[in-house]
Each structure stands twice: as C-alpha cells, then as structure tokens.
Coordinates of C-alpha atoms in Angstrom, one line a residue:
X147 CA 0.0 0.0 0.0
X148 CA 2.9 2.6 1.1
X149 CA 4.4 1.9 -2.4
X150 CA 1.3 2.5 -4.7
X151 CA 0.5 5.8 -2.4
X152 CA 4.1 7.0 -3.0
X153 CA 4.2 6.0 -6.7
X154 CA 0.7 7.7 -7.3
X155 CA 2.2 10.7 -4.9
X156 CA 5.6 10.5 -7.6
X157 CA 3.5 10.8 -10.3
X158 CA 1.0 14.0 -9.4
X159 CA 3.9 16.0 -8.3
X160 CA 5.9 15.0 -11.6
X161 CA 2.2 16.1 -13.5
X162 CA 2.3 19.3 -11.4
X163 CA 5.8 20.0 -12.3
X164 CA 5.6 19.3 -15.8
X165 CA 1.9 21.6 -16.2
X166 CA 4.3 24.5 -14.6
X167 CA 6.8 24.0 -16.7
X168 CA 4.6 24.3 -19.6
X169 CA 2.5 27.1 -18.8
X170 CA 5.3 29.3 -17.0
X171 CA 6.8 30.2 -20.5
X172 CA 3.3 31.4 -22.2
X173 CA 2.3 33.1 -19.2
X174 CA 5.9 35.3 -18.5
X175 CA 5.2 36.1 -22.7
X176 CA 1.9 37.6 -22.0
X177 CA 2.5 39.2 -19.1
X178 CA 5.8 41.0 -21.1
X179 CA 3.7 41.4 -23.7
X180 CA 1.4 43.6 -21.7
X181 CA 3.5 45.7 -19.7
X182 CA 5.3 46.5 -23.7
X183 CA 2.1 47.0 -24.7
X184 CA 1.4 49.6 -22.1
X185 CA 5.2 51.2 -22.7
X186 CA 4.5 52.0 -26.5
X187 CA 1.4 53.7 -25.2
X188 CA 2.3 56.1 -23.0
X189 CA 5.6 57.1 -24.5
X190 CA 6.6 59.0 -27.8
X191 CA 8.5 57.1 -30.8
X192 CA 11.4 55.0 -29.7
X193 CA 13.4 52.8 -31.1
X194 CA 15.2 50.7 -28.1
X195 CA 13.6 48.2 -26.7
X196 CA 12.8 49.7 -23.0
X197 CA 11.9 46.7 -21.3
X198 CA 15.7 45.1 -21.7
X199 CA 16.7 48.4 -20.7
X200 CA 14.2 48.8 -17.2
X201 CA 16.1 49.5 -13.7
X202 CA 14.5 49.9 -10.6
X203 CA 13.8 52.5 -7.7
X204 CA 12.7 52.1 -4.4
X205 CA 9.3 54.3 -3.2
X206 CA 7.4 53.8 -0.5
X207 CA 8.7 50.5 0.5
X208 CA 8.0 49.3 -2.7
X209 CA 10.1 48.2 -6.1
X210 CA 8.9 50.4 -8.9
X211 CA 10.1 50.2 -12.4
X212 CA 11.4 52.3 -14.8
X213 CA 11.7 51.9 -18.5
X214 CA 13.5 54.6 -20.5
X215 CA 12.9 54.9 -24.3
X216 CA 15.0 56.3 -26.6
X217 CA 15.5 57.7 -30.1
X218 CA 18.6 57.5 -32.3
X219 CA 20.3 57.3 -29.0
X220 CA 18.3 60.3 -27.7
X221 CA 16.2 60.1 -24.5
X222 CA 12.4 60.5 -25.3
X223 CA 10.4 59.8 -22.4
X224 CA 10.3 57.5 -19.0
X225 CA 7.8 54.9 -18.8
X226 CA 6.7 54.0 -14.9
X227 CA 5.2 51.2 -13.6
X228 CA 3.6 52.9 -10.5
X229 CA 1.2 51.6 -8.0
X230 CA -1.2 52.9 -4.9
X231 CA -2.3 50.7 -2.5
X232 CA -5.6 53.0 -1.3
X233 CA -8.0 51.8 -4.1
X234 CA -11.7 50.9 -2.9
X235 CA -10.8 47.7 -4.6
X236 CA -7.2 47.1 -3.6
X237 CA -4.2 47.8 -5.3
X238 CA -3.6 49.6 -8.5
X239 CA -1.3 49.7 -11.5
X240 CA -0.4 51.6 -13.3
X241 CA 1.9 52.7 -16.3
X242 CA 2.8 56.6 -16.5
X243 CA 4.7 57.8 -19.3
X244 CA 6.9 61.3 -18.7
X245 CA 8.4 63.4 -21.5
X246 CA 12.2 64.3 -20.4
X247 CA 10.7 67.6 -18.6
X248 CA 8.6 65.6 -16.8
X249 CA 5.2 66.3 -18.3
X250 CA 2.7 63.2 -18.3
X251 CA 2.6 61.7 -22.2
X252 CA -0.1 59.4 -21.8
X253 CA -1.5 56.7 -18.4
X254 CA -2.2 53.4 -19.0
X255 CA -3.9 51.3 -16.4
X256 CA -2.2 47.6 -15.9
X257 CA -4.1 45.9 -13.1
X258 CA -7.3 47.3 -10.9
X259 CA -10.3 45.8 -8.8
X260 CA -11.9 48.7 -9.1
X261 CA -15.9 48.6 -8.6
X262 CA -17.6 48.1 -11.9
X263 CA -19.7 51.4 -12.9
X264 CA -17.8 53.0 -10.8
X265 CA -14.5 53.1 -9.6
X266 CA -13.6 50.9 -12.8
X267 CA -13.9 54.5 -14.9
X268 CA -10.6 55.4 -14.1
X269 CA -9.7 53.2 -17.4
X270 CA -9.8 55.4 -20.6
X271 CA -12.4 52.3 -22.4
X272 CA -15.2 53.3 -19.7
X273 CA -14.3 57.4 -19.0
X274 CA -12.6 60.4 -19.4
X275 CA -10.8 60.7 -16.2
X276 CA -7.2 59.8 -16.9
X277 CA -7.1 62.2 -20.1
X278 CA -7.5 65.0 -17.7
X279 CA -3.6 64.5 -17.0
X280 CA -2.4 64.4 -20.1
X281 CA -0.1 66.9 -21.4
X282 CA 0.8 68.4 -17.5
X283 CA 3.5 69.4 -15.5
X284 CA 2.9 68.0 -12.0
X285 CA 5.3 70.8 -11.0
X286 CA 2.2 73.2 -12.0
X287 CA -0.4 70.9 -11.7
X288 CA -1.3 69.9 -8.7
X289 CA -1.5 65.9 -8.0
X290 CA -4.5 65.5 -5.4
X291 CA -8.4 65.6 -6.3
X292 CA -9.7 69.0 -5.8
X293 CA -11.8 67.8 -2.6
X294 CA -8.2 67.6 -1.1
X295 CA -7.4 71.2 -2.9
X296 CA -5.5 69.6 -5.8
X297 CA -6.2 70.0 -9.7
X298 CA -7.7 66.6 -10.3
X299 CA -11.6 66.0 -11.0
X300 CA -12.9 62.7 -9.2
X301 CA -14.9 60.5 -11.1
X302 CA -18.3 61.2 -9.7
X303 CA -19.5 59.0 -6.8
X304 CA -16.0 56.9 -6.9
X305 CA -13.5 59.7 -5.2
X306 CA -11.7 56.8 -3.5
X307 CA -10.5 55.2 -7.1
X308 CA -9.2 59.2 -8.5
X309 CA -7.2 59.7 -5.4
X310 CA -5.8 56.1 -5.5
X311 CA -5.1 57.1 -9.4
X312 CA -3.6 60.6 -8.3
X313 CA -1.9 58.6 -5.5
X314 CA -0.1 56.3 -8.0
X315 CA 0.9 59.0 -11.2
X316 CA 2.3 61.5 -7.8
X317 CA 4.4 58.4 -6.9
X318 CA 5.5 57.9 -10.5
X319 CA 6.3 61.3 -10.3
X320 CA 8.6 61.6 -7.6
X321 CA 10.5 58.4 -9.3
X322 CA 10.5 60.1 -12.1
X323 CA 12.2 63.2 -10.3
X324 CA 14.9 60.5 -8.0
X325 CA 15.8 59.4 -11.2
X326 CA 16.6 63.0 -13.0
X327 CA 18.3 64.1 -10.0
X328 CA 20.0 60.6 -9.2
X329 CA 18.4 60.8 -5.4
X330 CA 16.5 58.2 -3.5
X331 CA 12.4 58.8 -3.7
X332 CA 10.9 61.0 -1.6
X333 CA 7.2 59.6 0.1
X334 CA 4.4 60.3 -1.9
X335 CA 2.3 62.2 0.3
X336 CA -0.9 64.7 -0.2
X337 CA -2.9 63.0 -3.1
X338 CA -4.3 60.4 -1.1
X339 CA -5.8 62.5 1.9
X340 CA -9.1 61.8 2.9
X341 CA -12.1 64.0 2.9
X342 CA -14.6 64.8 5.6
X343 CA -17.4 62.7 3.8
X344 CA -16.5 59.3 1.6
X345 CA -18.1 59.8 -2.2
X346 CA -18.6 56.1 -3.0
X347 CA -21.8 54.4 -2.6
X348 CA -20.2 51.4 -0.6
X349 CA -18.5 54.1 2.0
X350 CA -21.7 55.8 2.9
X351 CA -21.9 56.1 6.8
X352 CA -25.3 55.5 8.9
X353 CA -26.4 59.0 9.6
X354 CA -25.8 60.2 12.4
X355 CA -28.5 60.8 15.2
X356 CA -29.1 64.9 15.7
X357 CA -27.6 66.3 18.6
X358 CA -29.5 67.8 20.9
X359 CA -28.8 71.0 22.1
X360 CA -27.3 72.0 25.3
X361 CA -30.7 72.4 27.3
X362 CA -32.1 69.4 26.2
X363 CA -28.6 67.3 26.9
X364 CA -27.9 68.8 30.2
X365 CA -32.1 68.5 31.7
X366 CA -32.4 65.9 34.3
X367 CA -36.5 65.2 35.9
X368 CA -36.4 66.5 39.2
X369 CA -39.8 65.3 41.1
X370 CA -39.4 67.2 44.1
X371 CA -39.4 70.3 41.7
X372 CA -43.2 70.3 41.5
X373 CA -44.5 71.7 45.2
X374 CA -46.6 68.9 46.4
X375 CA -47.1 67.0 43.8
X376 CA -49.0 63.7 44.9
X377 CA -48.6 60.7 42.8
X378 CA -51.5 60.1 39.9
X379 CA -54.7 57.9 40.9
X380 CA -56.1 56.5 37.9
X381 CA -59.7 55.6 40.3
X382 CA -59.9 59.0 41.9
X383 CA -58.3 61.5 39.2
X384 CA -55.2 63.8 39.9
X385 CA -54.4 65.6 43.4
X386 CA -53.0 68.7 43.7
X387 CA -52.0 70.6 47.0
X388 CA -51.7 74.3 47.0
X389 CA -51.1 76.4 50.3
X390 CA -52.4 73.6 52.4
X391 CA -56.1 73.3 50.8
X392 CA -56.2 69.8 49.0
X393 CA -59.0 69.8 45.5
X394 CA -59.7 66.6 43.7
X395 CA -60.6 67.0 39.6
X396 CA -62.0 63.4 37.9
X397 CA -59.3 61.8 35.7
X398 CA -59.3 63.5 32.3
X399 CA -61.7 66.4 33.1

C-alpha cells in the first residue's frame, strides 16, 4: 500500500511539475507582452527596446520600475510602472509615461479591482478621467483631487479610485524626479488625503443621530421640583396641594 501511495504521490507532483513547466513560459510572454504593450502607449517614438533596458527604484517600500525609451540614442520619455495601495478595490497599476521635462505623455492602467460602474472608470475604455492629466507638469499641476485642494476632478461618486489614481501617477512622479536628480524617492504624500465625507456608494456612513442642544442634553427630571405633587390615581383623578387646601378633579376632566 505505502508503495502504490508514494508511486501515485511521484506521479501528481511529476504532473504538477511538468503543467508548470509548460505554462510558466506562455504566461511570462503575456505578461511581457502587456507591460510592452502599455510602454508604447504612454511614451513617444522609440526605437530601443525599454523593457531590456528597465532599472528599478525604491518608493514607499515598494520596487517600482522604470523603462527609459529612446531615439537615435536620444532620450524620449520614462515609462513608470507605478502603484497605490488605497483603491476601494485594492491595489492599482499603473503605467505613466513622462516626457524628459517631466510632463505626463499618456496613463495606462495595468491591473485594478476597481468597482464596476464605478470606480472601474478610471480606465480610458469606460471614461474620461485619466485624459485629464495628459499633457501636465505635475510641477504646475497639482497631484490631489480638488476635494483635497488639488487640480484633479474625481470620477463622480468613486473619489476613492481618482485619489488612488492621483496617489499612483504623484508616486511615479517623484521616481521620475529621484531618477533626473539621481536621489532616493521621496514619500508620496498629499494626493491620497481623505475627505470629511466618503463619495462612493459602498462608503456611505449610517447617519448620524441629531444632537440635541445643550438644554435638552444637560435636563435631568427632578420630582421634588413640583410643590406637592401627589402621585397620579387613575380611580380618583389627579391631586394637587396648593397652600395647604387639598382639590380633587375626575381623571381627564
């Protein structure tokens, strides 16, 4: 028996092995594939081939990459594979392309969980939001959602996703800058603040009971504050004392 369970043991894990080795090469393709994809998207004409070419930088205790493309030997742009961690969804990836004096070329979203309808509309195939960047200077345009006082208008009813966005394209920003200056990355900081009230529908707090005001919150019953009051007979009506003299009224009259 312990010889049939270890041959049939010897044989899944060889099955296993040889399924990974099959499918590790097609699935390393597309992934390349992709992040190439999103490269010649977001940056000008090049003709290197960035991705042989990538090097890394540290931000926010995270490995970002960066893909330079070139021209005749001439530097065109930066590609960045940038991320946030604040989406409503989870992470986000992104791909930011940066001419040489740092303005944005052109975003491409990689990876998002984003909700459908909603948060989701930070890729250009469901809105407009990420075209809002193109063409600007993040040193004159300011990487936060205007809620936070920034330059960036949220996608209506998903402001978590647009600061997780700004979040991500700030980072890629200050990598871009590290890199330009040959200096470690500074912490992205700013274009994920939160505002007083969240905008997406899943967010929405219980509302909150009214306060009362001061009056009402500091009034305690005091029984002893009514002179003489007598406690209510529901068989001979309601009592009242006043200067000694005792009346009697019939319940409800």
């Amino acid at each position: 028996m312990v010889v049939v369970l270890g041959a049939i043991t010897l044989v899944a894990s060889a099955a296993v092995g040889g399924i990974y080795l099959l499918t590790k090469e097609p699935i390393e393709a597309a992934q390349a594939k992709k992040v190439n994809d999103a490269i010649a998207q977001v940056m000008p004409e090049f003709d290197n081939v960035p991705s042989a070419e990538a090097f890394e930088k540290e931000a926010d205790g995270e490995t970002v990459k960066i893909y330079p493309a070139t021209l005749a030997g001439e530097p065109v742009g930066y590609a960045i594979e940038t991320f946030s961690k604040k989406g409503f969804g989870g992470n986000i990836s992104l791909m930011v392309g940066f001419l040489p004096d740092g303005t944005i070329k052109d975003i491409s979203v990689i990876s998002h969980n984003e909700t459908p309808g909603l948060g989701d509309k930070i890729q250009k195939a469901k809105s407009n939001f990420a075209v809002q960047f193109e063409g600007k200077n993040p040193a004159s345009f300011k990487l936060a959602v205007k809620k936070d006082g920034g330059d960036v208008d949220a996608i209506t009813a998903s402001t978590i996703s647009s600061r997780a966005f700004t979040d991500a394209v700030a980072r890629a920003y200050n990598v871009l800058l590290a890199v330009l200056n040959d200096t470690k990355v500074e912490a992205t900081s700013g274009a994920t603040a939160k505002a007083q009230e969240p905008a997406e529908p899943e967010e929405a707090a219980a509302p909150k009971p009214k306060r009362k005001d001061k009056g009402e919150e500091d009034f305690q019953f005091d029984p002893t504050a009514v002179k003489g009051a007598l406690p209510y007979d529901a068989t001979a009506g309601a009592s009242a004392t006043a200067n000694g003299d005792t009346a009697t009224q019939k319940g409800g009259e």
